[in-house]
Amino acid sequence: GRAITDYVIETSADGENWSTFGDGVSTATSAKVTGLAGKTRYAVRIAAVSDVGTGAWLTTTATTK
């Protein structure tokens, strides 16, 4: 239980090359990811950050409209 200081959000259209979504430093538990291509399936992964470092990635997929 360390305090979360940030969340890192990354997206990938191919599951190999990841781009970090630059939302700044935030502990908000929701974000609107922008700058994605339409009608494309993306893998999205999120990790919590604390003073110890970055935690394990949680990965899901989503398709843009």
JSON list of N, CA, C and O in Angstrom, two decimals:
[
{"chain": "A", "resi": 1, "resn": "GLY", "atom": "N", "xyz": [0.61, -1.16, 0.00]},
{"chain": "A", "resi": 1, "resn": "GLY", "atom": "CA", "xyz": [0.00, 0.00, 0.00]},
{"chain": "A", "resi": 1, "resn": "GLY", "atom": "C", "xyz": [0.70, 1.32, 0.00]},
{"chain": "A", "resi": 1, "resn": "GLY", "atom": "O", "xyz": [0.47, 2.09, 0.90]},
{"chain": "A", "resi": 2, "resn": "ARG", "atom": "N", "xyz": [1.50, 1.61, -0.98]},
{"chain": "A", "resi": 2, "resn": "ARG", "atom": "CA", "xyz": [2.06, 2.95, -1.15]},
{"chain": "A", "resi": 2, "resn": "ARG", "atom": "C", "xyz": [1.05, 3.87, -1.80]},
{"chain": "A", "resi": 2, "resn": "ARG", "atom": "O", "xyz": [0.19, 3.43, -2.56]},
{"chain": "A", "resi": 3, "resn": "ALA", "atom": "N", "xyz": [1.16, 5.15, -1.54]},
{"chain": "A", "resi": 3, "resn": "ALA", "atom": "CA", "xyz": [0.27, 6.13, -2.16]},
{"chain": "A", "resi": 3, "resn": "ALA", "atom": "C", "xyz": [0.58, 6.25, -3.65]},
{"chain": "A", "resi": 3, "resn": "ALA", "atom": "O", "xyz": [1.74, 6.35, -4.05]},
{"chain": "A", "resi": 4, "resn": "ILE", "atom": "N", "xyz": [-0.47, 6.23, -4.47]},
{"chain": "A", "resi": 4, "resn": "ILE", "atom": "CA", "xyz": [-0.30, 6.39, -5.91]},
{"chain": "A", "resi": 4, "resn": "ILE", "atom": "C", "xyz": [-0.09, 7.87, -6.20]},
{"chain": "A", "resi": 4, "resn": "ILE", "atom": "O", "xyz": [-0.83, 8.72, -5.73]},
{"chain": "A", "resi": 5, "resn": "THR", "atom": "N", "xyz": [0.96, 8.14, -7.02]},
{"chain": "A", "resi": 5, "resn": "THR", "atom": "CA", "xyz": [1.28, 9.52, -7.36]},
{"chain": "A", "resi": 5, "resn": "THR", "atom": "C", "xyz": [0.96, 9.85, -8.82]},
{"chain": "A", "resi": 5, "resn": "THR", "atom": "O", "xyz": [0.96, 11.01, -9.20]},
{"chain": "A", "resi": 6, "resn": "ASP", "atom": "N", "xyz": [0.71, 8.82, -9.64]},
{"chain": "A", "resi": 6, "resn": "ASP", "atom": "CA", "xyz": [0.43, 9.03, -11.06]},
{"chain": "A", "resi": 6, "resn": "ASP", "atom": "C", "xyz": [-0.07, 7.72, -11.65]},
{"chain": "A", "resi": 6, "resn": "ASP", "atom": "O", "xyz": [0.08, 6.66, -11.05]},
{"chain": "A", "resi": 7, "resn": "TYR", "atom": "N", "xyz": [-0.66, 7.82, -12.83]},
{"chain": "A", "resi": 7, "resn": "TYR", "atom": "CA", "xyz": [-0.98, 6.65, -13.65]},
{"chain": "A", "resi": 7, "resn": "TYR", "atom": "C", "xyz": [-0.34, 6.85, -15.01]},
{"chain": "A", "resi": 7, "resn": "TYR", "atom": "O", "xyz": [-0.38, 7.96, -15.56]},
{"chain": "A", "resi": 8, "resn": "VAL", "atom": "N", "xyz": [0.25, 5.81, -15.57]},
{"chain": "A", "resi": 8, "resn": "VAL", "atom": "CA", "xyz": [0.82, 5.85, -16.91]},
{"chain": "A", "resi": 8, "resn": "VAL", "atom": "C", "xyz": [-0.14, 5.13, -17.84]},
{"chain": "A", "resi": 8, "resn": "VAL", "atom": "O", "xyz": [-0.57, 4.01, -17.55]},
{"chain": "A", "resi": 9, "resn": "ILE", "atom": "N", "xyz": [-0.49, 5.77, -18.97]},
{"chain": "A", "resi": 9, "resn": "ILE", "atom": "CA", "xyz": [-1.40, 5.19, -19.95]},
{"chain": "A", "resi": 9, "resn": "ILE", "atom": "C", "xyz": [-0.65, 5.07, -21.26]},
{"chain": "A", "resi": 9, "resn": "ILE", "atom": "O", "xyz": [-0.05, 6.04, -21.73]},
{"chain": "A", "resi": 10, "resn": "GLU", "atom": "N", "xyz": [-0.66, 3.88, -21.85]},
{"chain": "A", "resi": 10, "resn": "GLU", "atom": "CA", "xyz": [-0.03, 3.66, -23.15]},
{"chain": "A", "resi": 10, "resn": "GLU", "atom": "C", "xyz": [-1.00, 2.98, -24.10]},
{"chain": "A", "resi": 10, "resn": "GLU", "atom": "O", "xyz": [-1.86, 2.21, -23.67]},
{"chain": "A", "resi": 11, "resn": "THR", "atom": "N", "xyz": [-0.86, 3.28, -25.39]},
{"chain": "A", "resi": 11, "resn": "THR", "atom": "CA", "xyz": [-1.71, 2.68, -26.42]},
{"chain": "A", "resi": 11, "resn": "THR", "atom": "C", "xyz": [-0.83, 2.07, -27.50]},
{"chain": "A", "resi": 11, "resn": "THR", "atom": "O", "xyz": [0.29, 2.51, -27.74]},
{"chain": "A", "resi": 12, "resn": "SER", "atom": "N", "xyz": [-1.37, 1.03, -28.16]},
{"chain": "A", "resi": 12, "resn": "SER", "atom": "CA", "xyz": [-0.66, 0.37, -29.25]},
{"chain": "A", "resi": 12, "resn": "SER", "atom": "C", "xyz": [-1.66, -0.19, -30.25]},
{"chain": "A", "resi": 12, "resn": "SER", "atom": "O", "xyz": [-2.61, -0.88, -29.86]},
{"chain": "A", "resi": 13, "resn": "ALA", "atom": "N", "xyz": [-1.44, 0.06, -31.53]},
{"chain": "A", "resi": 13, "resn": "ALA", "atom": "CA", "xyz": [-2.30, -0.51, -32.56]},
{"chain": "A", "resi": 13, "resn": "ALA", "atom": "C", "xyz": [-1.83, -1.90, -32.97]},
{"chain": "A", "resi": 13, "resn": "ALA", "atom": "O", "xyz": [-2.60, -2.67, -33.54]},
{"chain": "A", "resi": 14, "resn": "ASP", "atom": "N", "xyz": [-0.57, -2.24, -32.67]},
{"chain": "A", "resi": 14, "resn": "ASP", "atom": "CA", "xyz": [-0.05, -3.54, -33.07]},
{"chain": "A", "resi": 14, "resn": "ASP", "atom": "C", "xyz": [0.37, -4.44, -31.90]},
{"chain": "A", "resi": 14, "resn": "ASP", "atom": "O", "xyz": [0.81, -5.57, -32.09]},
{"chain": "A", "resi": 15, "resn": "GLY", "atom": "N", "xyz": [0.26, -3.96, -30.68]},
{"chain": "A", "resi": 15, "resn": "GLY", "atom": "CA", "xyz": [0.61, -4.75, -29.50]},
{"chain": "A", "resi": 15, "resn": "GLY", "atom": "C", "xyz": [2.10, -4.83, -29.23]},
{"chain": "A", "resi": 15, "resn": "GLY", "atom": "O", "xyz": [2.53, -5.46, -28.27]},
{"chain": "A", "resi": 16, "resn": "GLU", "atom": "N", "xyz": [2.92, -4.18, -30.05]},
{"chain": "A", "resi": 16, "resn": "GLU", "atom": "CA", "xyz": [4.37, -4.21, -29.87]},
{"chain": "A", "resi": 16, "resn": "GLU", "atom": "C", "xyz": [4.97, -2.82, -29.66]},
{"chain": "A", "resi": 16, "resn": "GLU", "atom": "O", "xyz": [5.89, -2.65, -28.88]},
{"chain": "A", "resi": 17, "resn": "ASN", "atom": "N", "xyz": [4.47, -1.86, -30.39]},
{"chain": "A", "resi": 17, "resn": "ASN", "atom": "CA", "xyz": [4.98, -0.49, -30.32]},
{"chain": "A", "resi": 17, "resn": "ASN", "atom": "C", "xyz": [4.00, 0.36, -29.52]},
{"chain": "A", "resi": 17, "resn": "ASN", "atom": "O", "xyz": [2.86, 0.54, -29.93]},
{"chain": "A", "resi": 18, "resn": "TRP", "atom": "N", "xyz": [4.46, 0.84, -28.37]},
{"chain": "A", "resi": 18, "resn": "TRP", "atom": "CA", "xyz": [3.59, 1.54, -27.43]},
{"chain": "A", "resi": 18, "resn": "TRP", "atom": "C", "xyz": [3.88, 3.03, -27.43]},
{"chain": "A", "resi": 18, "resn": "TRP", "atom": "O", "xyz": [5.04, 3.44, -27.51]},
{"chain": "A", "resi": 19, "resn": "SER", "atom": "N", "xyz": [2.82, 3.84, -27.32]},
{"chain": "A", "resi": 19, "resn": "SER", "atom": "CA", "xyz": [2.93, 5.29, -27.20]},
{"chain": "A", "resi": 19, "resn": "SER", "atom": "C", "xyz": [2.33, 5.71, -25.87]},
{"chain": "A", "resi": 19, "resn": "SER", "atom": "O", "xyz": [1.22, 5.30, -25.54]},
{"chain": "A", "resi": 20, "resn": "THR", "atom": "N", "xyz": [3.06, 6.53, -25.14]},
{"chain": "A", "resi": 20, "resn": "THR", "atom": "CA", "xyz": [2.56, 7.03, -23.87]},
{"chain": "A", "resi": 20, "resn": "THR", "atom": "C", "xyz": [1.61, 8.19, -24.12]},
{"chain": "A", "resi": 20, "resn": "THR", "atom": "O", "xyz": [1.94, 9.12, -24.85]},
{"chain": "A", "resi": 21, "resn": "PHE", "atom": "N", "xyz": [0.45, 8.12, -23.51]},
{"chain": "A", "resi": 21, "resn": "PHE", "atom": "CA", "xyz": [-0.52, 9.21, -23.59]},
{"chain": "A", "resi": 21, "resn": "PHE", "atom": "C", "xyz": [-0.08, 10.27, -22.59]},
{"chain": "A", "resi": 21, "resn": "PHE", "atom": "O", "xyz": [-0.01, 10.01, -21.39]},
{"chain": "A", "resi": 22, "resn": "GLY", "atom": "N", "xyz": [0.22, 11.45, -23.07]},
{"chain": "A", "resi": 22, "resn": "GLY", "atom": "CA", "xyz": [0.74, 12.52, -22.24]},
{"chain": "A", "resi": 22, "resn": "GLY", "atom": "C", "xyz": [-0.33, 13.29, -21.52]},
{"chain": "A", "resi": 22, "resn": "GLY", "atom": "O", "xyz": [-0.74, 14.36, -21.96]},
{"chain": "A", "resi": 23, "resn": "ASP", "atom": "N", "xyz": [-0.80, 12.73, -20.42]},
{"chain": "A", "resi": 23, "resn": "ASP", "atom": "CA", "xyz": [-1.84, 13.41, -19.65]},
{"chain": "A", "resi": 23, "resn": "ASP", "atom": "C", "xyz": [-1.27, 14.17, -18.46]},
{"chain": "A", "resi": 23, "resn": "ASP", "atom": "O", "xyz": [-2.00, 14.66, -17.63]},
{"chain": "A", "resi": 24, "resn": "GLY", "atom": "N", "xyz": [0.05, 14.28, -18.39]},
{"chain": "A", "resi": 24, "resn": "GLY", "atom": "CA", "xyz": [0.69, 14.95, -17.25]},
{"chain": "A", "resi": 24, "resn": "GLY", "atom": "C", "xyz": [0.67, 14.05, -16.03]},
{"chain": "A", "resi": 24, "resn": "GLY", "atom": "O", "xyz": [0.36, 12.86, -16.12]},
{"chain": "A", "resi": 25, "resn": "VAL", "atom": "N", "xyz": [1.01, 14.58, -14.90]},
{"chain": "A", "resi": 25, "resn": "VAL", "atom": "CA", "xyz": [1.00, 13.81, -13.66]},
{"chain": "A", "resi": 25, "resn": "VAL", "atom": "C", "xyz": [-0.37, 13.97, -13.02]},
{"chain": "A", "resi": 25, "resn": "VAL", "atom": "O", "xyz": [-0.81, 15.08, -12.75]},
{"chain": "A", "resi": 26, "resn": "SER", "atom": "N", "xyz": [-1.05, 12.83, -12.82]},
{"chain": "A", "resi": 26, "resn": "SER", "atom": "CA", "xyz": [-2.40, 12.89, -12.29]},
{"chain": "A", "resi": 26, "resn": "SER", "atom": "C", "xyz": [-2.76, 11.59, -11.58]},
{"chain": "A", "resi": 26, "resn": "SER", "atom": "O", "xyz": [-2.38, 10.51, -12.03]},
{"chain": "A", "resi": 27, "resn": "THR", "atom": "N", "xyz": [-3.51, 11.71, -10.52]},
{"chain": "A", "resi": 27, "resn": "THR", "atom": "CA", "xyz": [-4.04, 10.52, -9.84]},
{"chain": "A", "resi": 27, "resn": "THR", "atom": "C", "xyz": [-5.51, 10.31, -10.18]},
{"chain": "A", "resi": 27, "resn": "THR", "atom": "O", "xyz": [-6.18, 9.49, -9.55]},
{"chain": "A", "resi": 28, "resn": "ALA", "atom": "N", "xyz": [-6.01, 11.03, -11.19]},
{"chain": "A", "resi": 28, "resn": "ALA", "atom": "CA", "xyz": [-7.40, 10.85, -11.62]},
{"chain": "A", "resi": 28, "resn": "ALA", "atom": "C", "xyz": [-7.60, 9.40, -12.07]},
{"chain": "A", "resi": 28, "resn": "ALA", "atom": "O", "xyz": [-6.71, 8.80, -12.68]},
{"chain": "A", "resi": 29, "resn": "THR", "atom": "N", "xyz": [-8.75, 8.84, -11.78]},
{"chain": "A", "resi": 29, "resn": "THR", "atom": "CA", "xyz": [-9.02, 7.44, -12.12]},
{"chain": "A", "resi": 29, "resn": "THR", "atom": "C", "xyz": [-9.75, 7.29, -13.45]},
{"chain": "A", "resi": 29, "resn": "THR", "atom": "O", "xyz": [-10.19, 6.20, -13.79]},
{"chain": "A", "resi": 30, "resn": "SER", "atom": "N", "xyz": [-9.85, 8.37, -14.22]},
{"chain": "A", "resi": 30, "resn": "SER", "atom": "CA", "xyz": [-10.39, 8.28, -15.57]},
{"chain": "A", "resi": 30, "resn": "SER", "atom": "C", "xyz": [-9.67, 9.30, -16.45]},
{"chain": "A", "resi": 30, "resn": "SER", "atom": "O", "xyz": [-9.17, 10.32, -15.96]},
{"chain": "A", "resi": 31, "resn": "ALA", "atom": "N", "xyz": [-9.61, 9.00, -17.74]},
{"chain": "A", "resi": 31, "resn": "ALA", "atom": "CA", "xyz": [-8.98, 9.91, -18.69]},
{"chain": "A", "resi": 31, "resn": "ALA", "atom": "C", "xyz": [-9.58, 9.67, -20.06]},
{"chain": "A", "resi": 31, "resn": "ALA", "atom": "O", "xyz": [-9.96, 8.55, -20.40]},
{"chain": "A", "resi": 32, "resn": "LYS", "atom": "N", "xyz": [-9.67, 10.72, -20.86]},
{"chain": "A", "resi": 32, "resn": "LYS", "atom": "CA", "xyz": [-10.12, 10.60, -22.24]},
{"chain": "A", "resi": 32, "resn": "LYS", "atom": "C", "xyz": [-8.86, 10.62, -23.11]},
{"chain": "A", "resi": 32, "resn": "LYS", "atom": "O", "xyz": [-8.19, 11.64, -23.20]},
{"chain": "A", "resi": 33, "resn": "VAL", "atom": "N", "xyz": [-8.56, 9.48, -23.71]},
{"chain": "A", "resi": 33, "resn": "VAL", "atom": "CA", "xyz": [-7.37, 9.36, -24.55]},
{"chain": "A", "resi": 33, "resn": "VAL", "atom": "C", "xyz": [-7.71, 9.94, -25.92]},
{"chain": "A", "resi": 33, "resn": "VAL", "atom": "O", "xyz": [-8.67, 9.54, -26.56]},
{"chain": "A", "resi": 34, "resn": "THR", "atom": "N", "xyz": [-6.92, 10.90, -26.36]},
{"chain": "A", "resi": 34, "resn": "THR", "atom": "CA", "xyz": [-7.15, 11.58, -27.64]},
{"chain": "A", "resi": 34, "resn": "THR", "atom": "C", "xyz": [-6.01, 11.28, -28.61]},
{"chain": "A", "resi": 34, "resn": "THR", "atom": "O", "xyz": [-4.99, 10.73, -28.23]},
{"chain": "A", "resi": 35, "resn": "GLY", "atom": "N", "xyz": [-6.21, 11.66, -29.87]},
{"chain": "A", "resi": 35, "resn": "GLY", "atom": "CA", "xyz": [-5.16, 11.52, -30.87]},
{"chain": "A", "resi": 35, "resn": "GLY", "atom": "C", "xyz": [-5.06, 10.15, -31.50]},
{"chain": "A", "resi": 35, "resn": "GLY", "atom": "O", "xyz": [-4.05, 9.81, -32.12]},
{"chain": "A", "resi": 36, "resn": "LEU", "atom": "N", "xyz": [-6.12, 9.33, -31.37]},
{"chain": "A", "resi": 36, "resn": "LEU", "atom": "CA", "xyz": [-6.11, 7.99, -31.94]},
{"chain": "A", "resi": 36, "resn": "LEU", "atom": "C", "xyz": [-6.79, 7.99, -33.31]},
{"chain": "A", "resi": 36, "resn": "LEU", "atom": "O", "xyz": [-7.69, 8.78, -33.56]},
{"chain": "A", "resi": 37, "resn": "ALA", "atom": "N", "xyz": [-6.37, 7.08, -34.18]},
{"chain": "A", "resi": 37, "resn": "ALA", "atom": "CA", "xyz": [-6.98, 6.94, -35.50]},
{"chain": "A", "resi": 37, "resn": "ALA", "atom": "C", "xyz": [-8.38, 6.32, -35.36]},
{"chain": "A", "resi": 37, "resn": "ALA", "atom": "O", "xyz": [-8.59, 5.45, -34.53]},
{"chain": "A", "resi": 38, "resn": "GLY", "atom": "N", "xyz": [-9.29, 6.75, -36.21]},
{"chain": "A", "resi": 38, "resn": "GLY", "atom": "CA", "xyz": [-10.65, 6.21, -36.19]},
{"chain": "A", "resi": 38, "resn": "GLY", "atom": "C", "xyz": [-10.71, 4.79, -36.72]},
{"chain": "A", "resi": 38, "resn": "GLY", "atom": "O", "xyz": [-9.88, 4.36, -37.51]},
{"chain": "A", "resi": 39, "resn": "LYS", "atom": "N", "xyz": [-11.71, 4.05, -36.24]},
{"chain": "A", "resi": 39, "resn": "LYS", "atom": "CA", "xyz": [-11.99, 2.68, -36.67]},
{"chain": "A", "resi": 39, "resn": "LYS", "atom": "C", "xyz": [-10.75, 1.78, -36.58]},
{"chain": "A", "resi": 39, "resn": "LYS", "atom": "O", "xyz": [-10.47, 0.98, -37.46]},
{"chain": "A", "resi": 40, "resn": "THR", "atom": "N", "xyz": [-10.02, 1.93, -35.48]},
{"chain": "A", "resi": 40, "resn": "THR", "atom": "CA", "xyz": [-8.80, 1.16, -35.26]},
{"chain": "A", "resi": 40, "resn": "THR", "atom": "C", "xyz": [-8.89, 0.48, -33.90]},
{"chain": "A", "resi": 40, "resn": "THR", "atom": "O", "xyz": [-9.33, 1.08, -32.93]},
{"chain": "A", "resi": 41, "resn": "ARG", "atom": "N", "xyz": [-8.46, -0.78, -33.83]},
{"chain": "A", "resi": 41, "resn": "ARG", "atom": "CA", "xyz": [-8.43, -1.52, -32.57]},
{"chain": "A", "resi": 41, "resn": "ARG", "atom": "C", "xyz": [-7.10, -1.24, -31.88]},
{"chain": "A", "resi": 41, "resn": "ARG", "atom": "O", "xyz": [-6.04, -1.39, -32.48]},
{"chain": "A", "resi": 42, "resn": "TYR", "atom": "N", "xyz": [-7.17, -0.83, -30.63]},
{"chain": "A", "resi": 42, "resn": "TYR", "atom": "CA", "xyz": [-5.98, -0.52, -29.84]},
{"chain": "A", "resi": 42, "resn": "TYR", "atom": "C", "xyz": [-5.90, -1.41, -28.61]},
{"chain": "A", "resi": 42, "resn": "TYR", "atom": "O", "xyz": [-6.92, -1.72, -28.00]},
{"chain": "A", "resi": 43, "resn": "ALA", "atom": "N", "xyz": [-4.68, -1.74, -28.25]},
{"chain": "A", "resi": 43, "resn": "ALA", "atom": "CA", "xyz": [-4.42, -2.28, -26.92]},
{"chain": "A", "resi": 43, "resn": "ALA", "atom": "C", "xyz": [-4.12, -1.06, -26.05]},
{"chain": "A", "resi": 43, "resn": "ALA", "atom": "O", "xyz": [-3.44, -0.12, -26.48]},
{"chain": "A", "resi": 44, "resn": "VAL", "atom": "N", "xyz": [-4.68, -1.04, -24.86]},
{"chain": "A", "resi": 44, "resn": "VAL", "atom": "CA", "xyz": [-4.48, 0.05, -23.93]},
{"chain": "A", "resi": 44, "resn": "VAL", "atom": "C", "xyz": [-3.98, -0.54, -22.63]},
{"chain": "A", "resi": 44, "resn": "VAL", "atom": "O", "xyz": [-4.57, -1.51, -22.12]},
{"chain": "A", "resi": 45, "resn": "ARG", "atom": "N", "xyz": [-2.89, 0.01, -22.11]},
{"chain": "A", "resi": 45, "resn": "ARG", "atom": "CA", "xyz": [-2.41, -0.49, -20.82]},
{"chain": "A", "resi": 45, "resn": "ARG", "atom": "C", "xyz": [-2.18, 0.67, -19.86]},
{"chain": "A", "resi": 45, "resn": "ARG", "atom": "O", "xyz": [-1.84, 1.78, -20.26]},
{"chain": "A", "resi": 46, "resn": "ILE", "atom": "N", "xyz": [-2.41, 0.36, -18.59]},
{"chain": "A", "resi": 46, "resn": "ILE", "atom": "CA", "xyz": [-2.35, 1.37, -17.53]},
{"chain": "A", "resi": 46, "resn": "ILE", "atom": "C", "xyz": [-1.55, 0.78, -16.37]},
{"chain": "A", "resi": 46, "resn": "ILE", "atom": "O", "xyz": [-1.73, -0.39, -16.02]},
{"chain": "A", "resi": 47, "resn": "ALA", "atom": "N", "xyz": [-0.70, 1.61, -15.78]},
{"chain": "A", "resi": 47, "resn": "ALA", "atom": "CA", "xyz": [0.06, 1.19, -14.59]},
{"chain": "A", "resi": 47, "resn": "ALA", "atom": "C", "xyz": [0.05, 2.32, -13.58]},
{"chain": "A", "resi": 47, "resn": "ALA", "atom": "O", "xyz": [0.12, 3.50, -13.94]},
{"chain": "A", "resi": 48, "resn": "ALA", "atom": "N", "xyz": [-0.04, 1.97, -12.32]},
{"chain": "A", "resi": 48, "resn": "ALA", "atom": "CA", "xyz": [0.03, 2.94, -11.24]},
{"chain": "A", "resi": 48, "resn": "ALA", "atom": "C", "xyz": [1.50, 3.22, -10.91]},
{"chain": "A", "resi": 48, "resn": "ALA", "atom": "O", "xyz": [2.35, 2.34, -11.02]},
{"chain": "A", "resi": 49, "resn": "VAL", "atom": "N", "xyz": [1.77, 4.45, -10.49]},
{"chain": "A", "resi": 49, "resn": "VAL", "atom": "CA", "xyz": [3.12, 4.86, -10.11]},
{"chain": "A", "resi": 49, "resn": "VAL", "atom": "C", "xyz": [3.09, 5.33, -8.66]},
{"chain": "A", "resi": 49, "resn": "VAL", "atom": "O", "xyz": [2.15, 6.02, -8.24]},
{"chain": "A", "resi": 50, "resn": "SER", "atom": "N", "xyz": [4.11, 4.93, -7.90]},
{"chain": "A", "resi": 50, "resn": "SER", "atom": "CA", "xyz": [4.26, 5.41, -6.52]},
{"chain": "A", "resi": 50, "resn": "SER", "atom": "C", "xyz": [5.72, 5.79, -6.31]},
{"chain": "A", "resi": 50, "resn": "SER", "atom": "O", "xyz": [6.52, 5.72, -7.25]},
{"chain": "A", "resi": 51, "resn": "ASP", "atom": "N", "xyz": [6.08, 6.13, -5.09]},
{"chain": "A", "resi": 51, "resn": "ASP", "atom": "CA", "xyz": [7.47, 6.49, -4.82]},
{"chain": "A", "resi": 51, "resn": "ASP", "atom": "C", "xyz": [8.42, 5.30, -4.98]},
{"chain": "A", "resi": 51, "resn": "ASP", "atom": "O", "xyz": [9.62, 5.47, -5.09]},
{"chain": "A", "resi": 52, "resn": "VAL", "atom": "N", "xyz": [7.88, 4.10, -5.05]},
{"chain": "A", "resi": 52, "resn": "VAL", "atom": "CA", "xyz": [8.69, 2.89, -5.23]},
{"chain": "A", "resi": 52, "resn": "VAL", "atom": "C", "xyz": [8.98, 2.63, -6.71]},
{"chain": "A", "resi": 52, "resn": "VAL", "atom": "O", "xyz": [9.97, 2.03, -7.08]},
{"chain": "A", "resi": 53, "resn": "GLY", "atom": "N", "xyz": [8.10, 3.09, -7.59]},
{"chain": "A", "resi": 53, "resn": "GLY", "atom": "CA", "xyz": [8.26, 2.88, -9.02]},
{"chain": "A", "resi": 53, "resn": "GLY", "atom": "C", "xyz": [6.93, 2.61, -9.69]},
{"chain": "A", "resi": 53, "resn": "GLY", "atom": "O", "xyz": [5.86, 2.90, -9.14]},
{"chain": "A", "resi": 54, "resn": "THR", "atom": "N", "xyz": [6.99, 2.03, -10.89]},
{"chain": "A", "resi": 54, "resn": "THR", "atom": "CA", "xyz": [5.80, 1.73, -11.68]},
{"chain": "A", "resi": 54, "resn": "THR", "atom": "C", "xyz": [5.35, 0.31, -11.41]},
{"chain": "A", "resi": 54, "resn": "THR", "atom": "O", "xyz": [6.16, -0.62, -11.44]},
{"chain": "A", "resi": 55, "resn": "GLY", "atom": "N", "xyz": [4.06, 0.14, -11.16]},
{"chain": "A", "resi": 55, "resn": "GLY", "atom": "CA", "xyz": [3.50, -1.18, -10.88]},
{"chain": "A", "resi": 55, "resn": "GLY", "atom": "C", "xyz": [3.26, -1.99, -12.14]},
{"chain": "A", "resi": 55, "resn": "GLY", "atom": "O", "xyz": [3.65, -1.60, -13.25]},
{"chain": "A", "resi": 56, "resn": "ALA", "atom": "N", "xyz": [2.58, -3.11, -11.98]},
{"chain": "A", "resi": 56, "resn": "ALA", "atom": "CA", "xyz": [2.27, -4.02, -13.09]},
{"chain": "A", "resi": 56, "resn": "ALA", "atom": "C", "xyz": [1.27, -3.37, -14.03]},
{"chain": "A", "resi": 56, "resn": "ALA", "atom": "O", "xyz": [0.42, -2.57, -13.62]},
{"chain": "A", "resi": 57, "resn": "TRP", "atom": "N", "xyz": [1.37, -3.73, -15.31]},
{"chain": "A", "resi": 57, "resn": "TRP", "atom": "CA", "xyz": [0.45, -3.20, -16.33]},
{"chain": "A", "resi": 57, "resn": "TRP", "atom": "C", "xyz": [-0.87, -3.96, -16.30]},
{"chain": "A", "resi": 57, "resn": "TRP", "atom": "O", "xyz": [-0.89, -5.17, -16.16]},
{"chain": "A", "resi": 58, "resn": "LEU", "atom": "N", "xyz": [-1.97, -3.23, -16.46]},
{"chain": "A", "resi": 58, "resn": "LEU", "atom": "CA", "xyz": [-3.29, -3.77, -16.71]},
{"chain": "A", "resi": 58, "resn": "LEU", "atom": "C", "xyz": [-3.59, -3.46, -18.16]},
{"chain": "A", "resi": 58, "resn": "LEU", "atom": "O", "xyz": [-3.55, -2.30, -18.57]},
{"chain": "A", "resi": 59, "resn": "THR", "atom": "N", "xyz": [-3.85, -4.49, -18.98]},
{"chain": "A", "resi": 59, "resn": "THR", "atom": "CA", "xyz": [-4.03, -4.30, -20.42]},
{"chain": "A", "resi": 59, "resn": "THR", "atom": "C", "xyz": [-5.42, -4.73, -20.85]},
{"chain": "A", "resi": 59, "resn": "THR", "atom": "O", "xyz": [-5.94, -5.74, -20.40]},
{"chain": "A", "resi": 60, "resn": "THR", "atom": "N", "xyz": [-6.02, -3.94, -21.73]},
{"chain": "A", "resi": 60, "resn": "THR", "atom": "CA", "xyz": [-7.32, -4.25, -22.32]},
{"chain": "A", "resi": 60, "resn": "THR", "atom": "C", "xyz": [-7.29, -3.79, -23.77]},
{"chain": "A", "resi": 60, "resn": "THR", "atom": "O", "xyz": [-6.29, -3.27, -24.23]},
{"chain": "A", "resi": 61, "resn": "THR", "atom": "N", "xyz": [-8.37, -4.03, -24.50]},
{"chain": "A", "resi": 61, "resn": "THR", "atom": "CA", "xyz": [-8.44, -3.56, -25.89]},
{"chain": "A", "resi": 61, "resn": "THR", "atom": "C", "xyz": [-9.71, -2.73, -26.09]},
{"chain": "A", "resi": 61, "resn": "THR", "atom": "O", "xyz": [-10.69, -2.91, -25.36]},
{"chain": "A", "resi": 62, "resn": "ALA", "atom": "N", "xyz": [-9.65, -1.86, -27.07]},
{"chain": "A", "resi": 62, "resn": "ALA", "atom": "CA", "xyz": [-10.80, -1.03, -27.42]},
{"chain": "A", "resi": 62, "resn": "ALA", "atom": "C", "xyz": [-10.70, -0.65, -28.88]},
{"chain": "A", "resi": 62, "resn": "ALA", "atom": "O", "xyz": [-9.60, -0.56, -29.43]},
{"chain": "A", "resi": 63, "resn": "THR", "atom": "N", "xyz": [-11.85, -0.45, -29.52]},
{"chain": "A", "resi": 63, "resn": "THR", "atom": "CA", "xyz": [-11.87, -0.02, -30.92]},
{"chain": "A", "resi": 63, "resn": "THR", "atom": "C", "xyz": [-12.45, 1.38, -30.98]},
{"chain": "A", "resi": 63, "resn": "THR", "atom": "O", "xyz": [-13.50, 1.66, -30.39]},
{"chain": "A", "resi": 64, "resn": "THR", "atom": "N", "xyz": [-11.76, 2.28, -31.68]},
{"chain": "A", "resi": 64, "resn": "THR", "atom": "CA", "xyz": [-12.23, 3.65, -31.81]},
{"chain": "A", "resi": 64, "resn": "THR", "atom": "C", "xyz": [-13.35, 3.73, -32.84]},
{"chain": "A", "resi": 64, "resn": "THR", "atom": "O", "xyz": [-13.48, 2.87, -33.71]},
{"chain": "A", "resi": 65, "resn": "LYS", "atom": "N", "xyz": [-14.15, 4.77, -32.74]},
{"chain": "A", "resi": 65, "resn": "LYS", "atom": "CA", "xyz": [-15.28, 4.97, -33.67]},
{"chain": "A", "resi": 65, "resn": "LYS", "atom": "C", "xyz": [-14.83, 5.75, -34.87]},
{"chain": "A", "resi": 65, "resn": "LYS", "atom": "O", "xyz": [-13.90, 6.46, -34.87]}
]
